[in-house]
XYZ file of C-alpha atoms in Angstrom:
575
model
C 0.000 0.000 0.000
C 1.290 3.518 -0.847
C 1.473 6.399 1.615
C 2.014 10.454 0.385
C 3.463 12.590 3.304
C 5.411 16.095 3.226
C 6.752 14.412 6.689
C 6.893 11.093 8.999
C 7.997 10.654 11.980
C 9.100 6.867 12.449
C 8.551 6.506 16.113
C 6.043 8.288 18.865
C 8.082 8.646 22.239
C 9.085 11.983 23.678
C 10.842 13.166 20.722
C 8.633 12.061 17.826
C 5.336 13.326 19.463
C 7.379 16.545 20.283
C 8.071 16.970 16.381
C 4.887 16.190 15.627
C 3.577 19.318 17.640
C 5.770 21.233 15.390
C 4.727 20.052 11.941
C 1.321 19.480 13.018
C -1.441 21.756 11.087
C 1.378 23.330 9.174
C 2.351 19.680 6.778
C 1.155 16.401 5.927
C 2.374 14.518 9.006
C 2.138 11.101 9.808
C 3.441 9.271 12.884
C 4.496 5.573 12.322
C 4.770 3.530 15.624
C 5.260 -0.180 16.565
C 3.030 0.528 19.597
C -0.163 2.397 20.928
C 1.621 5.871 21.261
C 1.172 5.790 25.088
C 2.860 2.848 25.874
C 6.357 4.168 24.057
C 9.209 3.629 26.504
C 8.966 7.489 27.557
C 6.492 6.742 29.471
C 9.305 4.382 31.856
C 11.016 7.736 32.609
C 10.562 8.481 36.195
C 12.243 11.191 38.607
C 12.300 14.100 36.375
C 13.162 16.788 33.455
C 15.972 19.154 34.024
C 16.040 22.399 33.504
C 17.677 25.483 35.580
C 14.820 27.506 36.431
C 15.669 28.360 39.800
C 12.380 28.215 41.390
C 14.076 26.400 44.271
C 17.453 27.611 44.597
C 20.030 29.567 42.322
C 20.633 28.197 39.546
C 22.014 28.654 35.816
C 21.705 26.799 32.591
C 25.973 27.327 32.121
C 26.098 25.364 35.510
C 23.259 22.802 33.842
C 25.685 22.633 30.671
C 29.029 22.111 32.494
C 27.393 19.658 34.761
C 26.293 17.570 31.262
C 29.856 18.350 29.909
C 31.433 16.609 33.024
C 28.954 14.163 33.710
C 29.580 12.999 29.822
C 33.355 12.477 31.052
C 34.179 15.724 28.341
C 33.197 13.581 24.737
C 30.039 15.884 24.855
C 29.900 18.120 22.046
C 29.983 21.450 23.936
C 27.614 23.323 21.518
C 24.842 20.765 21.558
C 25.008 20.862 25.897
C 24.755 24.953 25.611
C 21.951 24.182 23.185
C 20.342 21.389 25.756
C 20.594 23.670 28.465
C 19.366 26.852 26.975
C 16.563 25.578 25.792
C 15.336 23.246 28.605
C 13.934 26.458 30.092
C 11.289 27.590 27.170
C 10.430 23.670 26.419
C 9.325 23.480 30.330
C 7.591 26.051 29.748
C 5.872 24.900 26.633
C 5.351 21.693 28.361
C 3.066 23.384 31.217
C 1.398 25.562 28.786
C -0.126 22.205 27.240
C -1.185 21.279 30.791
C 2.151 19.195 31.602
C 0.667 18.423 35.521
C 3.852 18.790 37.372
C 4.359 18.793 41.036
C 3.750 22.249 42.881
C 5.663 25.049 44.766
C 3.145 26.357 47.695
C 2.750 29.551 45.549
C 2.457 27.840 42.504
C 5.174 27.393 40.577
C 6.970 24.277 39.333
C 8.474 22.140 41.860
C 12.413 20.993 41.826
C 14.363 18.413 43.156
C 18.173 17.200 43.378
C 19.585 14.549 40.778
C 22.552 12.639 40.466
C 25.512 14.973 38.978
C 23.539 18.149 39.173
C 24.916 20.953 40.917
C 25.594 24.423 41.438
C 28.557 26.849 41.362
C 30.625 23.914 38.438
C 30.138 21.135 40.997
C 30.162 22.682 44.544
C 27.111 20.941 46.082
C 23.751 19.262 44.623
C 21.517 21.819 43.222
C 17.257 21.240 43.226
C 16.958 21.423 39.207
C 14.656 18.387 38.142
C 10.792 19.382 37.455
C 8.694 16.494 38.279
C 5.373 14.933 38.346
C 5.723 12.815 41.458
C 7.715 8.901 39.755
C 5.374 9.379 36.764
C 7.346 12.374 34.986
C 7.470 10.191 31.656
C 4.221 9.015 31.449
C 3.304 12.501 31.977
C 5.151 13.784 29.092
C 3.501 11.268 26.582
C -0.023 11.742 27.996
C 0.411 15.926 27.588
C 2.314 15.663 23.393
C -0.023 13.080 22.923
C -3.281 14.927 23.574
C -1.843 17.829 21.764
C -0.884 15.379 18.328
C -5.026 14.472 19.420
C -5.994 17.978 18.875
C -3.888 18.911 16.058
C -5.375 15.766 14.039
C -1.859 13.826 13.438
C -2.155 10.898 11.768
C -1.281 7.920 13.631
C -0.218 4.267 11.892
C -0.332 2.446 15.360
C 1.162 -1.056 15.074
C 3.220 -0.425 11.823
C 6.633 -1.595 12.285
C 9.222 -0.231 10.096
C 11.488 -2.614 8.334
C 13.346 0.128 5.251
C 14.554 2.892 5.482
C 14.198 4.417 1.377
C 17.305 6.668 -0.237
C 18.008 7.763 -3.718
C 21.374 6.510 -5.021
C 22.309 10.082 -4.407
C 21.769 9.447 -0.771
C 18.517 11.211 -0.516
C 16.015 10.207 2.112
C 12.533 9.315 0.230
C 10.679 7.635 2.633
C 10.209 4.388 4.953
C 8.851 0.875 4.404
C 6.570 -0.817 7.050
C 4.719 -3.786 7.835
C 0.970 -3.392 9.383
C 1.459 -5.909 12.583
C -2.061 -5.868 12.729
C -2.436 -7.929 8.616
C 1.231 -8.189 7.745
C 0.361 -5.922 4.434
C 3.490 -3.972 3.341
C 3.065 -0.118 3.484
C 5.419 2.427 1.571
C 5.731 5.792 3.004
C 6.448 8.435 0.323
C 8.015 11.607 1.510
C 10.240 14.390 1.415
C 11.699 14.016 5.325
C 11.969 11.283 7.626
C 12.601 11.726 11.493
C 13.894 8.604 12.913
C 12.596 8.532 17.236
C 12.640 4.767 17.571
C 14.188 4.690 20.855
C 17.023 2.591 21.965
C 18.444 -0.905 22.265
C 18.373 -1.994 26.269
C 17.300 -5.663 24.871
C 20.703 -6.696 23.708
C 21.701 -7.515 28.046
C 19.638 -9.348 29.609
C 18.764 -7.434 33.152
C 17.851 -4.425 31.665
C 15.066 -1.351 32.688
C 14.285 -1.462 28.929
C 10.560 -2.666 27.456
C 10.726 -5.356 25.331
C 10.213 -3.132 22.269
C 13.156 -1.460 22.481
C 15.400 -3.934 20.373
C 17.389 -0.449 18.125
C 14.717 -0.778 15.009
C 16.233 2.465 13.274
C 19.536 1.862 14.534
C 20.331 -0.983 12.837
C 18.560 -0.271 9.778
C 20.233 2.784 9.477
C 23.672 0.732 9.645
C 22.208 -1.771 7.378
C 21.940 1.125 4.762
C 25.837 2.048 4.812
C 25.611 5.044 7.414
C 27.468 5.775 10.303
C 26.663 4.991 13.896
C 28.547 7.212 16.555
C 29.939 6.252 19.399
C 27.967 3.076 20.340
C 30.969 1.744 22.540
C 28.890 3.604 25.109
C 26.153 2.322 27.051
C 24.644 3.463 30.798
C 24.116 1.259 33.546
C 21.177 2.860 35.961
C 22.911 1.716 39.549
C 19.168 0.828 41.214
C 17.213 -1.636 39.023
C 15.533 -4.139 41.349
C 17.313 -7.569 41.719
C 17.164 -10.142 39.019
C 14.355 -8.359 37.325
C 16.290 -4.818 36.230
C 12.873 -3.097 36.290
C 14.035 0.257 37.289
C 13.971 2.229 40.496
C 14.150 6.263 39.736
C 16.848 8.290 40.880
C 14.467 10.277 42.344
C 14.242 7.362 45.584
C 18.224 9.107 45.979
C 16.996 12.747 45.350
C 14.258 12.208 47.862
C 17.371 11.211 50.328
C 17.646 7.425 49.593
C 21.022 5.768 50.598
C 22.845 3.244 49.009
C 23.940 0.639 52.007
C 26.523 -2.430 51.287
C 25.857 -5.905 53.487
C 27.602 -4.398 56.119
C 25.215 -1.158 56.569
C 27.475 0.923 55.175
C 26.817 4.057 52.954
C 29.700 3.109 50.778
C 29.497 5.825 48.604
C 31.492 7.840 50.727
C 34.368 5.925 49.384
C 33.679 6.603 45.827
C 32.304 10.355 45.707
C 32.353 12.001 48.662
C 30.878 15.430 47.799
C 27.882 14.538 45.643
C 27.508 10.809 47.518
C 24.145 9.009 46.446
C 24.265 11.527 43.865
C 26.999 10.922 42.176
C 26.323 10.404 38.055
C 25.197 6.580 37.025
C 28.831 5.691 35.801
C 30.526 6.241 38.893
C 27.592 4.590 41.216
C 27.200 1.801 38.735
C 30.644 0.771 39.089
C 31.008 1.626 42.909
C 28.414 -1.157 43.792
C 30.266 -3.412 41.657
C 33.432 -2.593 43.314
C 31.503 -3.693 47.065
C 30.219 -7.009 45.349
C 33.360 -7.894 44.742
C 35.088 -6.811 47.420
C 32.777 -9.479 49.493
C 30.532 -6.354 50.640
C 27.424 -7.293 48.595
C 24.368 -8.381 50.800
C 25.164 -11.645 52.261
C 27.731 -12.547 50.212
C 25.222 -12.072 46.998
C 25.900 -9.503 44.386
C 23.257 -7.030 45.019
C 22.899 -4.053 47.928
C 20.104 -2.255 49.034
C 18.570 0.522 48.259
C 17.445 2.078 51.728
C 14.542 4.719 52.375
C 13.350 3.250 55.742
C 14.989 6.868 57.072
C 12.530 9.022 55.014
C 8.679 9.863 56.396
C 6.258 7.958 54.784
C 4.092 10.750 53.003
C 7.531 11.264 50.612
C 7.616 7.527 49.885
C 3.496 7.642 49.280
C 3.199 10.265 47.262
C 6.586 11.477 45.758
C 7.597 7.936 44.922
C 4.343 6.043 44.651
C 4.954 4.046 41.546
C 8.732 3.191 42.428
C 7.087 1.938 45.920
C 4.370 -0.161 44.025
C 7.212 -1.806 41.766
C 8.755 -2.729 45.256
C 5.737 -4.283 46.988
C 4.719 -5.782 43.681
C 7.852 -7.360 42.152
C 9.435 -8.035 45.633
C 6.882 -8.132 48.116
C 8.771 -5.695 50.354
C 7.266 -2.345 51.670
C 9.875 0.677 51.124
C 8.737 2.606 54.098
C 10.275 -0.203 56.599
C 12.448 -2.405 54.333
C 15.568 -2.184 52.538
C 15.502 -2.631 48.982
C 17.651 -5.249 46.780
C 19.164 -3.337 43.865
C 21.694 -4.043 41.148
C 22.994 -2.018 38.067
C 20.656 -2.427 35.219
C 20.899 -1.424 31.264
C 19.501 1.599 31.078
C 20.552 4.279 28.017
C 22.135 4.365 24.917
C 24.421 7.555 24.633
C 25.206 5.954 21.081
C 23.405 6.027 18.104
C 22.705 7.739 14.684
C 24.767 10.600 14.602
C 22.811 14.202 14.245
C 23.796 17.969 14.472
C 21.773 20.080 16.894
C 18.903 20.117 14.027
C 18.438 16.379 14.246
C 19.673 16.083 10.217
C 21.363 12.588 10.201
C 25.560 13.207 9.202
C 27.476 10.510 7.591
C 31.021 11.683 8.311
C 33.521 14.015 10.709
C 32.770 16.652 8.685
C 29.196 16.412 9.838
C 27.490 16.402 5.934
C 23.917 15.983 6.280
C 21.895 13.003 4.644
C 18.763 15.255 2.716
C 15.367 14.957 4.535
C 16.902 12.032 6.858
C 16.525 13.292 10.568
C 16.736 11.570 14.285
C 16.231 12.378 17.459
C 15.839 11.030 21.028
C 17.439 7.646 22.636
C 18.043 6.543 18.766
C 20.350 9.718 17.786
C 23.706 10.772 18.422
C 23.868 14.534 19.264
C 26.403 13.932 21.299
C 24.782 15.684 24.276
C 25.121 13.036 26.788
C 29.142 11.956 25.751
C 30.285 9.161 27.699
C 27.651 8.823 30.212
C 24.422 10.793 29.906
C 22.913 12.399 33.094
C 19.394 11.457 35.063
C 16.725 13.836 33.930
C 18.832 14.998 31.026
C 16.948 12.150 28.265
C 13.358 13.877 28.988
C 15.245 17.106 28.189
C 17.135 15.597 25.275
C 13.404 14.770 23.878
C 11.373 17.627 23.717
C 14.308 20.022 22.891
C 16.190 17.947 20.075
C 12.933 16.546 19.192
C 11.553 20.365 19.087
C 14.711 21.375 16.789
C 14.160 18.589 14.545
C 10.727 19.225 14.034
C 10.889 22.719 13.299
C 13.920 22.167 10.662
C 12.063 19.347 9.484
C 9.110 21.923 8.609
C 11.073 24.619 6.907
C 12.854 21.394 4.663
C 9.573 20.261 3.040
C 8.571 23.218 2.690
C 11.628 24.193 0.879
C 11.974 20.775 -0.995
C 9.888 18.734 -3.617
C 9.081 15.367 -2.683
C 11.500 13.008 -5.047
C 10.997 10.287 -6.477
C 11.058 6.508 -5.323
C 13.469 4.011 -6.035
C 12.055 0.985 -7.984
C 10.518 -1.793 -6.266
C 10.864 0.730 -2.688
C 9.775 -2.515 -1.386
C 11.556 -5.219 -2.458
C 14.039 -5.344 0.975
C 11.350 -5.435 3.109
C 9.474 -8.210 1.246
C 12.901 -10.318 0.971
C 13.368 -10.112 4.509
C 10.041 -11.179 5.829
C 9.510 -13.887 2.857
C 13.054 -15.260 4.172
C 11.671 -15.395 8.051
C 8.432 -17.087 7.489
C 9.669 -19.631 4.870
C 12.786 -20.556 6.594
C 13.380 -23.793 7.503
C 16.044 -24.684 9.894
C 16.262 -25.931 13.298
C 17.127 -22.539 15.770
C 14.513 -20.858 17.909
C 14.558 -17.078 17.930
C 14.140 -17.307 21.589
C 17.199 -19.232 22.491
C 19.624 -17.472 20.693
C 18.434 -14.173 22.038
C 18.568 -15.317 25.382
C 22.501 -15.995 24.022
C 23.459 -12.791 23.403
C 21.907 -11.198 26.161
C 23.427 -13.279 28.830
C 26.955 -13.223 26.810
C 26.631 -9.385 26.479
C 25.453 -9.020 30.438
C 28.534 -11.056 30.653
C 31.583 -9.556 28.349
C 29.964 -6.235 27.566
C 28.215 -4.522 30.385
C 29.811 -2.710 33.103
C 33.399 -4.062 33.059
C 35.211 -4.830 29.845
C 38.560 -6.191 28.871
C 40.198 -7.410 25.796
C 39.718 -11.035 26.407
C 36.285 -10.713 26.984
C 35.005 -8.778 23.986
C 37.096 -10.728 21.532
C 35.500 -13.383 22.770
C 32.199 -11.297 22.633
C 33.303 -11.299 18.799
C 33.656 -14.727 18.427
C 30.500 -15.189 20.015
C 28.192 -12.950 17.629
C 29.853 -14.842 14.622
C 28.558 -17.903 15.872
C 25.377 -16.373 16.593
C 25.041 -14.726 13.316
C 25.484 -17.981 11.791
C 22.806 -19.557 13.743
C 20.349 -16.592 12.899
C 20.642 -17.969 9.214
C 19.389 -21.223 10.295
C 15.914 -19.975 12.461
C 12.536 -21.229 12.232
C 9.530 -19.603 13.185
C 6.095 -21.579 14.367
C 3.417 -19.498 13.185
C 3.738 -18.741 9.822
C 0.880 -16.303 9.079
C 0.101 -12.681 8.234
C -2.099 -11.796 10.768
C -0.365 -10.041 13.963
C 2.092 -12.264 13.981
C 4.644 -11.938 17.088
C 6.986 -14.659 16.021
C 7.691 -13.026 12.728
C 8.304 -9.519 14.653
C 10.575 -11.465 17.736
C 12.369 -12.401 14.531
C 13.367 -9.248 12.544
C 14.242 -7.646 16.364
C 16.908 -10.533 17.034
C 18.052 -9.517 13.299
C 18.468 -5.424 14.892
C 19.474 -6.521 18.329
C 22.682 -8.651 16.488
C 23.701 -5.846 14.126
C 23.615 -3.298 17.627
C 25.470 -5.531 19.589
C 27.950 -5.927 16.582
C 28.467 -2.595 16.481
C 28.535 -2.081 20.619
C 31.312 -4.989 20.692
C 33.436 -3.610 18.223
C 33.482 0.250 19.432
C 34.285 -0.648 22.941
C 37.298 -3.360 21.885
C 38.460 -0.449 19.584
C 38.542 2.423 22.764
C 41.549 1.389 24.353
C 40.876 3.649 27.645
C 38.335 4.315 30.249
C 35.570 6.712 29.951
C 32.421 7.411 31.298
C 29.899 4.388 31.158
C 32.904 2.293 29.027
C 35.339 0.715 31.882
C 38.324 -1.431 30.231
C 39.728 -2.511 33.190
C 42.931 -3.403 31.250
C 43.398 0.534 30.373
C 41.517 1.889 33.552
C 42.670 5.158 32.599
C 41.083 7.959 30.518
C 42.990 8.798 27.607
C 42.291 11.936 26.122
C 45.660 12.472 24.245
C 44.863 9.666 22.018
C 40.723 9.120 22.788
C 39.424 12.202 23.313
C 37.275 12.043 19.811
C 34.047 10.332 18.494
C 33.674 6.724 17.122
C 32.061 6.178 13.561
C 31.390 2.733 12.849
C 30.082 2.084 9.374
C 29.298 -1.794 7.820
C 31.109 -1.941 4.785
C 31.213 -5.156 2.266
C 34.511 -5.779 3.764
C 33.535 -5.752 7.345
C 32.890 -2.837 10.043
C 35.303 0.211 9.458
C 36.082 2.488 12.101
C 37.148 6.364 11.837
C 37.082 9.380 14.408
C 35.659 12.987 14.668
C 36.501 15.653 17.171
C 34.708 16.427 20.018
C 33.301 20.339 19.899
C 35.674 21.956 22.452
C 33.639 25.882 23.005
C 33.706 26.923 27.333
C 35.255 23.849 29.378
C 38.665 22.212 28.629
C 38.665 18.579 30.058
C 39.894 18.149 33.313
C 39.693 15.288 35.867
C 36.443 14.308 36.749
C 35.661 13.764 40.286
C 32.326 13.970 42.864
């Protein structure tokens, strides 16, 4: 079936709806999105959205950038973080304006809380700069764009999961191929820009805080179609997912006053950060708790701590953190107000992804050349805002102001630009791909060899790395690659068919953690959220640039681009 749009947006998160608000009313905009719009991972996003209004305390968006510029271990690109912290401000505002409910100041205005790596004065002492809507701030966000895309009459293809990505042989974006879940017809989307805002790629470890959607859809396919991915050797680890299960506990439980306690009732993060403590960015925590497990400090003996708020007055816990306490009383059958809570590091963020400038236009080299009418924004894209290690409350930020930029450049493109023409048989990928899956006949289950790479990736790619183990990581994807030729599906019809889609997301789940594996053996140092603990130090006279990793016919090829340098020279980073 054939689609006409000036615009789509391939995705309907934070960033995609927040386009959408741009475009809508003013283009022919249509939202493409694998689920119900509500339930995009957004809504997961708990403790908060940054942004230095001061209605607390003094505070300044230069402190907000330099606080993403250290917190990113210095591989941010400094004019995208002024850009981030600028405009937090007016998209808060924006946000309210729609009817954003967010929690209250006695006179009124917008509530603020502290978050890990946020201060004042370049790192003197926490600062209160999160806005928040109790645990819920996410869910928030994509109930407010949403009822605005409502009003503004975007068109919505709910269920439609995209499988090409279309470009002229002149490397002009034309449009996307997708495949209606719902009857497994084939739908071509003609049009003269594409936003990408399909979230990230959590599913390739296997105790992650990421749905089970969120397998890097336009990642990989961007990658399949010869462009770039940047810097994809780094991925966060939240520190407090709960136990086994990785379903995440917000920051917020720590901004409240929450204290991380080893076996022995210690707050051991006055070891590892002693100004900013609890509150110390993700990287650092992540690996501190790792540090007490295997020191013999982990909780009895196991590798997990706790997660205490037994010290904080119940009303905070009930209202402030209601959901977080529900997940506990739920998943553990614990209550938060008088029990400690079993916590360990859990895949959380992608800071990699498809490189962007601050517009959201998709670049394909260090010389930042844009790909025509190709755009991405959110979890998905590269700015590279968050560096080495992105900050709490700085993704819901990331959204609505990259996915704000994007939109509005998208908008003054088509109207600029005629739409151009298809390439023959736009299809024909797509149709290969899914004929392949459903006719195969060989003896692997989907199922098991995800469950593979996961628990090989938890094991040789997570929060420690070393040579050994991600050449071995290597070896391991080849022989899972090979096995992915040989899969067999049980149901093998048209109608919403979940094998078939479990399927194509191993295919994009390999092809990230290809790319992940190969980045991180590359980076022979230690930065941010990557930890080689055979070159624990940071490197900047020979790392201090960008990875591009690009699939060639010969294999993955690997080049570098510098890291914008404009206010803060790199210096060590400590809390």
């Amino acid at each position: 079936m054939y689609h006409r749009f000036d615009a789509v947006i391939v995705g309907a998160g934070g960033a995609g709806l927040m386009a959408a608000a741009q475009l809508a009313g003013k283009c022919n905009v249509a939202v493409i999105t694998k689920l119900y719009p509500v339930r995009s991972h957004t809504g997961a996003a708990q403790g908060g959205i940054a942004a230095a209004l001061a209605n607390v305390e003094e505070d300044h968006w230069i402190w907000h950038m330099f606080d993403t510029v250290k917190g990113g271990d210095y591989l941010v690109d400094q004019d995208a973080a002024e850009v981030l912290a600028r405009e937090a401000i007016d998209a808060i505002i924006e946000l309210e304006h729609w009817g954003f409910p967010f929690n209250r100041l006695p006179d009124g205005r917008i509530d603020q809380r502290r978050f890990g790596g946020h201060t004042r004065n370049f790192g003197e002492a926490p600062v209160r700069r999160s806005c928040y809507a109790a645990d819920r701030t996410g869910h928030m966000i994509l109930q407010t764009l949403y009822q605005q895309s409502i009003k503004n009459q975007v068109v919505f293809f709910d269920e439609f999961m995209m499988l090409d990505l279309l470009l002229t042989d002149d490397g002009v974006c034309t449009g996307v191929v997708a495949l209606d879940v719902e009857t497994g017809e084939f739908h071509v989307f003609h049009s003269k820009a594409v936003l990408l805002a399909t979230g990230g790629y959590g599913r390739v470890f296997k105790v992650t805080s990421n749905a089970l959607s969120l397998t890097g859809d336009g990642v990989a396919i961007v990658f399949r179609r010869g462009l770039p991915l940047e810097d994809m050797e780094f991925y966060q680890f939240h520190p407090t997912g709960i136990y086994k299960l990785g379903i995440l506990l917000s920051e917020a439980c720590r901004g409240e006053g929450g204290i991380l306690r080893n076996g022995l009732g210690e707050r051991f993060m006055e070891r590892y950060a002693p100004t900013l403590l609890d509150l110390a960015p993700r990287d650092v925590v992540s690996r501190s708790i790792y540090h007490e497990i295997r020191e013999g400090r982990g909780v009895e003996g196991k590798d997990y701590v706790y997660l205490d708020l037994t010290h904080l007055p119940k009303e905070v816990i009930e209202t402030k953190l209601a959901d977080n306490t529900d997940f506990v009383r739920t998943y553990l059958g614990l209550d938060p107000v008088v029990d400690p809570i079993p916590i360990q590091p859990t895949a959380h963020y992608a800071m990699g992804g498809i490189p962007t400038d601050v517009d959201g236009r998709v670049t394909v080299d260090a010389q930042n050349t844009p790909v025509p009418g190709l755009y991405a924004a959110g979890e998905c894209a590269c700015v590279s805002v968050h560096g080495a290690n992105r900050l709490g409350t700085n993704s819901l930020v990331d959204l609505v102001v990259f996915g704000r930029r994007a939109g509005k450049h998208m908008l003054q493109f088509v109207q600029q630009n005629d739409l151009h023409p298809l390439p023959k048989e736009p299809d024909y990928r797509a149709r290969a791909e899914v004929e392949w899956i459903l006719e195969n006949e060989g003896q692997e289950k989907v199922a098991t060899i995800r469950a593979e790479l996961q628990e090989a990736m938890m094991a040789d790619a997570s929060v420690f790395r070393t040579g050994d183990g991600l050449r071995r990581m290597q070896d391991k994807l080849v022989e899972l690659r090979n096995r992915f030729t040989r899969i067999t599906i049980d149901d093998r019809s048209r109608t919403f068919n979940t094998d078939l889609v479990e399927a194509i997301e191993l295919g994009y789940l390999l092809d990230c953690a290809e790319a992940i594996v190969a980045c991180a053996l590359a980076r022979e140092e230690s930065r941010g959220a990557h930890y080689r603990e055979d070159f624990p130090q940071r490197d900047d006279a020979n790392w201090l640039k960008h990875t591009l990793v690009t699939r060639t016919s010969g294999g993955l090829e690997l080049s570098y681009k510098p890291v914008i340098i404009t206010r803060f020279q790199p210096k060590e980073r400590t809390y």
